[in-house]
Amino acid sequence: DAKTTQPPSMDCAEGRAANLPCNHSTISGNEYVYWYRQIHSQGPQYIIHGLKNNETNEMASLIITEDRKSSTLILPHATLRDTAVYYCIVRGAYKYIFGTGTRLKVLA
Amino acid sequence: DADVTQTPRNRITKTGKRIMLECSQTKGHDRMYWYRQDPGLGLRLIYYSFDVKDINKGEISDGYSVSRQAQAKFSLSLESAIPNQTALYFCATSDTRQGYTDTQYFGPGTRLTVL
């Protein structure tokens, strides 16, 4: 199973875009990249996922490099409620391997 | 109502006691999972079930057992609780009808303290 590497923490000003990077250099061709976030000790919340192409939904955009070795989650207009731990996960057949995530703090 | 519910939400127990954590879902998903989370760390998979008759060990199954009583219910048991099982426990579900991606959806968690 591929492992991911994320910066332990980041700050972002409210209203600005938050760009959260993730390295997954050992990803296999059929493994998806998923992003979740966890606010305080609540259950992780699904954000977005992708395989090769860039993806966008109502919460965020996911940019995956052409070689698929890294990706970036973009929250276009961060709010204080986006303060959370963000997990980048490479998913194989069924299993999620969680790392320690990036603690994003949105500053007023 | 929440799609994935966990009971109890908080539990304090003593070393050596047997305890059961329960998970129910109304999403109609076929797959269910149990994870634990220790402070400052990500989630680790304990057990997973692809359907009622298919139960598998995850990466940290020692000291735990599970029961899939129905498609909608998946219980986690600690046969003899020990202090290092103090953690947050999360249940998750996913739906293979979506195809390969079967996104997992998590419950609110159970905070377990073993004294």
mmCIF file of C-alpha atoms in Angstrom:
data_model
loop_
_atom_site.group_PDB
_atom_site.id
_atom_site.type_symbol
_atom_site.label_atom_id
_atom_site.label_comp_id
_atom_site.label_asym_id
_atom_site.label_seq_id
_atom_site.Cartn_x
_atom_site.Cartn_y
_atom_site.Cartn_z
ATOM 1 C CA ASP A 1 0.000 0.000 0.000
ATOM 2 C CA ALA A 2 1.260 3.428 -0.919
ATOM 3 C CA LYS A 3 2.165 5.792 1.891
ATOM 4 C CA THR A 4 1.589 9.528 1.918
ATOM 5 C CA THR A 5 3.627 12.422 3.235
ATOM 6 C CA GLN A 6 2.027 15.684 4.329
ATOM 7 C CA PRO A 7 3.335 18.762 6.151
ATOM 8 C CA PRO A 8 2.322 18.559 9.811
ATOM 9 C CA SER A 9 0.736 21.994 9.942
ATOM 10 C CA MET A 10 -0.237 25.011 7.840
ATOM 11 C CA ASP A 11 -1.887 28.375 8.411
ATOM 12 C CA CYS A 12 -4.189 30.159 5.997
ATOM 13 C CA ALA A 13 -5.875 33.556 6.159
ATOM 14 C CA GLU A 14 -9.649 33.529 6.125
ATOM 15 C CA GLY A 15 -11.019 34.115 2.633
ATOM 16 C CA ARG A 16 -7.828 33.018 0.931
ATOM 17 C CA ALA A 17 -7.229 29.743 -0.863
ATOM 18 C CA ALA A 18 -5.741 26.944 1.207
ATOM 19 C CA ASN A 19 -3.416 24.665 -0.764
ATOM 20 C CA LEU A 20 -2.597 21.423 1.031
ATOM 21 C CA PRO A 21 0.124 19.288 -0.577
ATOM 22 C CA CYS A 22 0.549 15.534 -0.408
ATOM 23 C CA ASN A 23 3.333 13.321 -1.668
ATOM 24 C CA HIS A 24 2.509 9.765 -2.696
ATOM 25 C CA SER A 25 5.494 8.782 -4.778
ATOM 26 C CA THR A 26 4.884 5.005 -4.498
ATOM 27 C CA ILE A 27 1.291 5.102 -5.706
ATOM 28 C CA SER A 28 0.218 2.322 -8.069
ATOM 29 C CA GLY A 29 -1.701 2.804 -11.282
ATOM 30 C CA ASN A 30 -5.044 1.659 -9.880
ATOM 31 C CA GLU A 31 -4.874 3.428 -6.523
ATOM 32 C CA TYR A 32 -7.093 6.425 -5.859
ATOM 33 C CA VAL A 33 -6.165 9.523 -3.896
ATOM 34 C CA TYR A 34 -8.718 10.460 -1.246
ATOM 35 C CA TRP A 35 -8.939 13.475 1.008
ATOM 36 C CA TYR A 36 -10.759 13.589 4.319
ATOM 37 C CA ARG A 37 -10.819 16.064 7.142
ATOM 38 C CA GLN A 38 -11.376 15.655 10.854
ATOM 39 C CA ILE A 39 -12.668 18.517 12.955
ATOM 40 C CA HIS A 40 -11.667 18.093 16.600
ATOM 41 C CA SER A 41 -12.361 14.424 17.405
ATOM 42 C CA GLN A 42 -15.352 14.002 15.110
ATOM 43 C CA GLY A 43 -15.533 11.254 12.508
ATOM 44 C CA PRO A 44 -13.485 11.961 9.375
ATOM 45 C CA GLN A 45 -15.486 13.762 6.701
ATOM 46 C CA TYR A 46 -15.080 12.852 3.038
ATOM 47 C CA ILE A 47 -13.964 15.747 0.833
ATOM 48 C CA ILE A 48 -12.955 14.523 -2.606
ATOM 49 C CA HIS A 49 -11.118 11.789 -4.464
ATOM 50 C CA GLY A 50 -9.469 11.232 -7.831
ATOM 51 C CA LEU A 51 -7.458 8.810 -9.923
ATOM 52 C CA LYS A 52 -5.704 10.734 -12.682
ATOM 53 C CA ASN A 53 -7.727 13.765 -13.623
ATOM 54 C CA ASN A 54 -8.230 16.898 -11.600
ATOM 55 C CA GLU A 55 -11.518 16.937 -9.735
ATOM 56 C CA THR A 56 -13.756 19.626 -8.298
ATOM 57 C CA ASN A 57 -16.829 19.515 -6.116
ATOM 58 C CA GLU A 58 -18.695 21.927 -3.890
ATOM 59 C CA MET A 59 -16.110 21.624 -1.134
ATOM 60 C CA ALA A 60 -12.736 21.607 -2.878
ATOM 61 C CA SER A 61 -10.572 20.929 -5.893
ATOM 62 C CA LEU A 62 -8.034 18.140 -6.244
ATOM 63 C CA ILE A 63 -5.030 18.596 -8.485
ATOM 64 C CA ILE A 64 -3.045 15.433 -9.265
ATOM 65 C CA THR A 65 0.301 15.711 -11.045
ATOM 66 C CA GLU A 66 0.696 13.956 -14.352
ATOM 67 C CA ASP A 67 3.053 11.333 -12.861
ATOM 68 C CA ARG A 68 0.557 10.902 -9.986
ATOM 69 C CA LYS A 69 3.316 11.134 -7.398
ATOM 70 C CA SER A 70 1.796 14.124 -5.654
ATOM 71 C CA SER A 71 -1.456 16.008 -5.309
ATOM 72 C CA THR A 72 -2.816 19.233 -3.874
ATOM 73 C CA LEU A 73 -6.135 19.828 -2.183
ATOM 74 C CA ILE A 74 -7.428 23.345 -2.716
ATOM 75 C CA LEU A 75 -10.031 24.981 -0.520
ATOM 76 C CA PRO A 76 -10.812 28.040 -2.658
ATOM 77 C CA HIS A 77 -12.056 30.415 0.058
ATOM 78 C CA ALA A 78 -11.089 29.119 3.480
ATOM 79 C CA THR A 79 -13.315 29.935 6.444
ATOM 80 C CA LEU A 80 -12.759 29.482 10.163
ATOM 81 C CA ARG A 81 -14.895 26.340 9.989
ATOM 82 C CA ASP A 82 -12.302 24.764 7.704
ATOM 83 C CA THR A 83 -9.861 24.540 10.608
ATOM 84 C CA ALA A 84 -9.232 20.787 10.885
ATOM 85 C CA VAL A 85 -6.757 17.985 10.302
ATOM 86 C CA TYR A 86 -6.686 17.043 6.623
ATOM 87 C CA TYR A 87 -5.753 13.514 5.619
ATOM 88 C CA CYS A 88 -4.467 12.496 2.216
ATOM 89 C CA ILE A 89 -5.044 8.778 1.669
ATOM 90 C CA VAL A 90 -4.017 6.445 -1.103
ATOM 91 C CA ARG A 91 -6.610 3.767 -1.385
ATOM 92 C CA GLY A 92 -5.961 0.325 -2.806
ATOM 93 C CA ALA A 93 -8.536 -2.407 -3.220
ATOM 94 C CA TYR A 94 -10.477 -1.581 -0.079
ATOM 95 C CA LYS A 95 -8.107 -0.273 2.557
ATOM 96 C CA TYR A 96 -7.387 3.266 3.682
ATOM 97 C CA ILE A 97 -3.934 3.910 5.128
ATOM 98 C CA PHE A 98 -4.102 7.055 7.240
ATOM 99 C CA GLY A 99 -1.018 9.130 7.930
ATOM 100 C CA THR A 100 -0.844 11.851 10.551
ATOM 101 C CA GLY A 101 -2.346 14.504 8.252
ATOM 102 C CA THR A 102 -1.916 18.281 8.025
ATOM 103 C CA ARG A 103 -3.349 20.447 10.762
ATOM 104 C CA LEU A 104 -4.797 23.475 8.935
ATOM 105 C CA LYS A 105 -5.513 26.550 10.980
ATOM 106 C CA VAL A 106 -7.560 29.274 9.312
ATOM 107 C CA LEU A 107 -6.774 32.659 10.810
ATOM 108 C CA ALA A 108 -9.264 35.511 11.103
ATOM 109 C CA ASP B 1 -31.004 11.225 11.642
ATOM 110 C CA ALA B 2 -27.382 10.262 11.202
ATOM 111 C CA ASP B 3 -26.603 7.617 8.590
ATOM 112 C CA VAL B 4 -23.943 5.918 10.741
ATOM 113 C CA THR B 5 -24.506 5.768 14.476
ATOM 114 C CA GLN B 6 -22.254 4.468 17.216
ATOM 115 C CA THR B 7 -23.159 3.522 20.765
ATOM 116 C CA PRO B 8 -22.073 4.357 23.342
ATOM 117 C CA ARG B 9 -20.454 7.702 22.525
ATOM 118 C CA ASN B 10 -18.359 7.641 25.645
ATOM 119 C CA ARG B 11 -17.433 4.746 27.903
ATOM 120 C CA ILE B 12 -15.209 4.339 30.897
ATOM 121 C CA THR B 13 -14.399 0.802 31.962
ATOM 122 C CA LYS B 14 -11.909 -1.093 34.081
ATOM 123 C CA THR B 15 -9.070 -3.383 33.106
ATOM 124 C CA GLY B 16 -10.258 -6.922 32.451
ATOM 125 C CA LYS B 17 -13.864 -6.038 31.658
ATOM 126 C CA ARG B 18 -15.555 -7.153 28.466
ATOM 127 C CA ILE B 19 -17.006 -4.316 26.460
ATOM 128 C CA MET B 20 -18.948 -4.051 23.222
ATOM 129 C CA LEU B 21 -19.131 -1.075 20.897
ATOM 130 C CA GLU B 22 -21.970 -1.020 18.421
ATOM 131 C CA CYS B 23 -22.347 0.479 14.988
ATOM 132 C CA SER B 24 -25.529 0.795 12.949
ATOM 133 C CA GLN B 25 -26.082 2.266 9.505
ATOM 134 C CA THR B 26 -29.106 3.249 7.479
ATOM 135 C CA LYS B 27 -27.189 3.827 4.261
ATOM 136 C CA GLY B 28 -27.751 0.326 2.921
ATOM 137 C CA HIS B 29 -24.021 -0.122 2.437
ATOM 138 C CA ASP B 30 -22.573 -3.603 2.271
ATOM 139 C CA ARG B 31 -19.117 -2.969 3.710
ATOM 140 C CA MET B 32 -18.377 -1.953 7.294
ATOM 141 C CA TYR B 33 -15.140 -1.147 9.108
ATOM 142 C CA TRP B 34 -13.801 -0.537 12.600
ATOM 143 C CA TYR B 35 -10.870 1.832 13.202
ATOM 144 C CA ARG B 36 -9.125 3.155 16.272
ATOM 145 C CA GLN B 37 -7.396 6.502 16.656
ATOM 146 C CA ASP B 38 -4.768 7.318 19.234
ATOM 147 C CA PRO B 39 -3.945 10.935 20.156
ATOM 148 C CA GLY B 40 -2.102 12.795 17.397
ATOM 149 C CA LEU B 41 -2.229 9.870 15.020
ATOM 150 C CA GLY B 42 -4.285 8.810 12.051
ATOM 151 C CA LEU B 43 -6.843 6.018 12.084
ATOM 152 C CA ARG B 44 -5.785 2.374 12.026
ATOM 153 C CA LEU B 45 -7.954 -0.456 10.735
ATOM 154 C CA ILE B 46 -9.009 -3.111 13.273
ATOM 155 C CA TYR B 47 -11.497 -5.261 11.331
ATOM 156 C CA TYR B 48 -13.522 -4.998 8.176
ATOM 157 C CA SER B 49 -16.513 -6.848 6.750
ATOM 158 C CA PHE B 50 -17.520 -6.997 3.113
ATOM 159 C CA ASP B 51 -20.849 -8.636 3.933
ATOM 160 C CA VAL B 52 -22.503 -10.574 6.752
ATOM 161 C CA LYS B 53 -20.488 -13.718 6.079
ATOM 162 C CA ASP B 54 -17.179 -12.070 5.248
ATOM 163 C CA ILE B 55 -15.115 -10.701 8.146
ATOM 164 C CA ASN B 56 -11.429 -9.914 7.959
ATOM 165 C CA LYS B 57 -8.671 -8.780 10.274
ATOM 166 C CA GLY B 58 -7.113 -5.394 9.795
ATOM 167 C CA GLU B 59 -3.675 -4.232 10.868
ATOM 168 C CA ILE B 60 -4.310 -4.190 14.645
ATOM 169 C CA SER B 61 -6.878 -6.911 15.408
ATOM 170 C CA ASP B 62 -5.190 -8.493 18.448
ATOM 171 C CA GLY B 63 -7.366 -8.104 21.551
ATOM 172 C CA TYR B 64 -10.506 -7.367 19.514
ATOM 173 C CA SER B 65 -13.303 -9.392 17.968
ATOM 174 C CA VAL B 66 -16.253 -8.413 15.808
ATOM 175 C CA SER B 67 -19.714 -9.583 14.891
ATOM 176 C CA ARG B 68 -21.730 -8.640 11.813
ATOM 177 C CA GLN B 69 -25.229 -9.381 13.046
ATOM 178 C CA ALA B 70 -26.937 -7.984 9.972
ATOM 179 C CA GLN B 71 -25.991 -5.909 6.979
ATOM 180 C CA ALA B 72 -26.726 -2.786 8.997
ATOM 181 C CA LYS B 73 -24.975 -3.743 12.256
ATOM 182 C CA PHE B 74 -21.324 -4.323 13.073
ATOM 183 C CA SER B 75 -20.155 -4.715 16.676
ATOM 184 C CA LEU B 76 -16.651 -4.514 18.094
ATOM 185 C CA SER B 77 -15.795 -6.351 21.310
ATOM 186 C CA LEU B 78 -12.876 -6.051 23.654
ATOM 187 C CA GLU B 79 -12.806 -9.403 25.427
ATOM 188 C CA SER B 80 -10.623 -8.227 28.295
ATOM 189 C CA ALA B 81 -9.971 -4.521 28.127
ATOM 190 C CA ILE B 82 -6.514 -3.155 28.894
ATOM 191 C CA PRO B 83 -5.398 0.468 29.380
ATOM 192 C CA ASN B 84 -3.582 0.713 26.039
ATOM 193 C CA GLN B 85 -6.922 0.155 24.311
ATOM 194 C CA THR B 86 -7.931 3.615 25.488
ATOM 195 C CA ALA B 87 -8.656 5.411 22.214
ATOM 196 C CA LEU B 88 -11.257 6.858 19.886
ATOM 197 C CA TYR B 89 -13.063 4.183 17.903
ATOM 198 C CA PHE B 90 -14.716 4.862 14.576
ATOM 199 C CA CYS B 91 -17.045 2.778 12.485
ATOM 200 C CA ALA B 92 -17.246 3.354 8.738
ATOM 201 C CA THR B 93 -19.322 2.041 5.864
ATOM 202 C CA SER B 94 -18.910 1.888 2.122
ATOM 203 C CA ASP B 95 -20.951 0.782 -0.853
ATOM 204 C CA THR B 96 -19.489 -1.412 -3.575
ATOM 205 C CA ARG B 97 -22.418 -0.556 -5.813
ATOM 206 C CA GLN B 98 -20.445 2.608 -6.537
ATOM 207 C CA GLY B 99 -17.797 0.443 -8.103
ATOM 208 C CA TYR B 100 -14.137 0.362 -7.281
ATOM 209 C CA THR B 101 -13.969 3.664 -5.485
ATOM 210 C CA ASP B 102 -16.366 2.709 -2.625
ATOM 211 C CA THR B 103 -15.899 5.850 -0.539
ATOM 212 C CA GLN B 104 -15.986 5.282 3.224
ATOM 213 C CA TYR B 105 -18.335 7.263 5.481
ATOM 214 C CA PHE B 106 -17.538 7.510 9.164
ATOM 215 C CA GLY B 107 -19.625 7.515 12.307
ATOM 216 C CA PRO B 108 -19.222 10.062 15.111
ATOM 217 C CA GLY B 109 -16.901 7.877 17.167
ATOM 218 C CA THR B 110 -16.808 6.279 20.606
ATOM 219 C CA ARG B 111 -14.365 7.549 23.184
ATOM 220 C CA LEU B 112 -13.248 4.579 25.275
ATOM 221 C CA THR B 113 -11.218 4.891 28.458
ATOM 222 C CA VAL B 114 -9.838 1.790 30.163
ATOM 223 C CA LEU B 115 -8.682 2.399 33.733
#
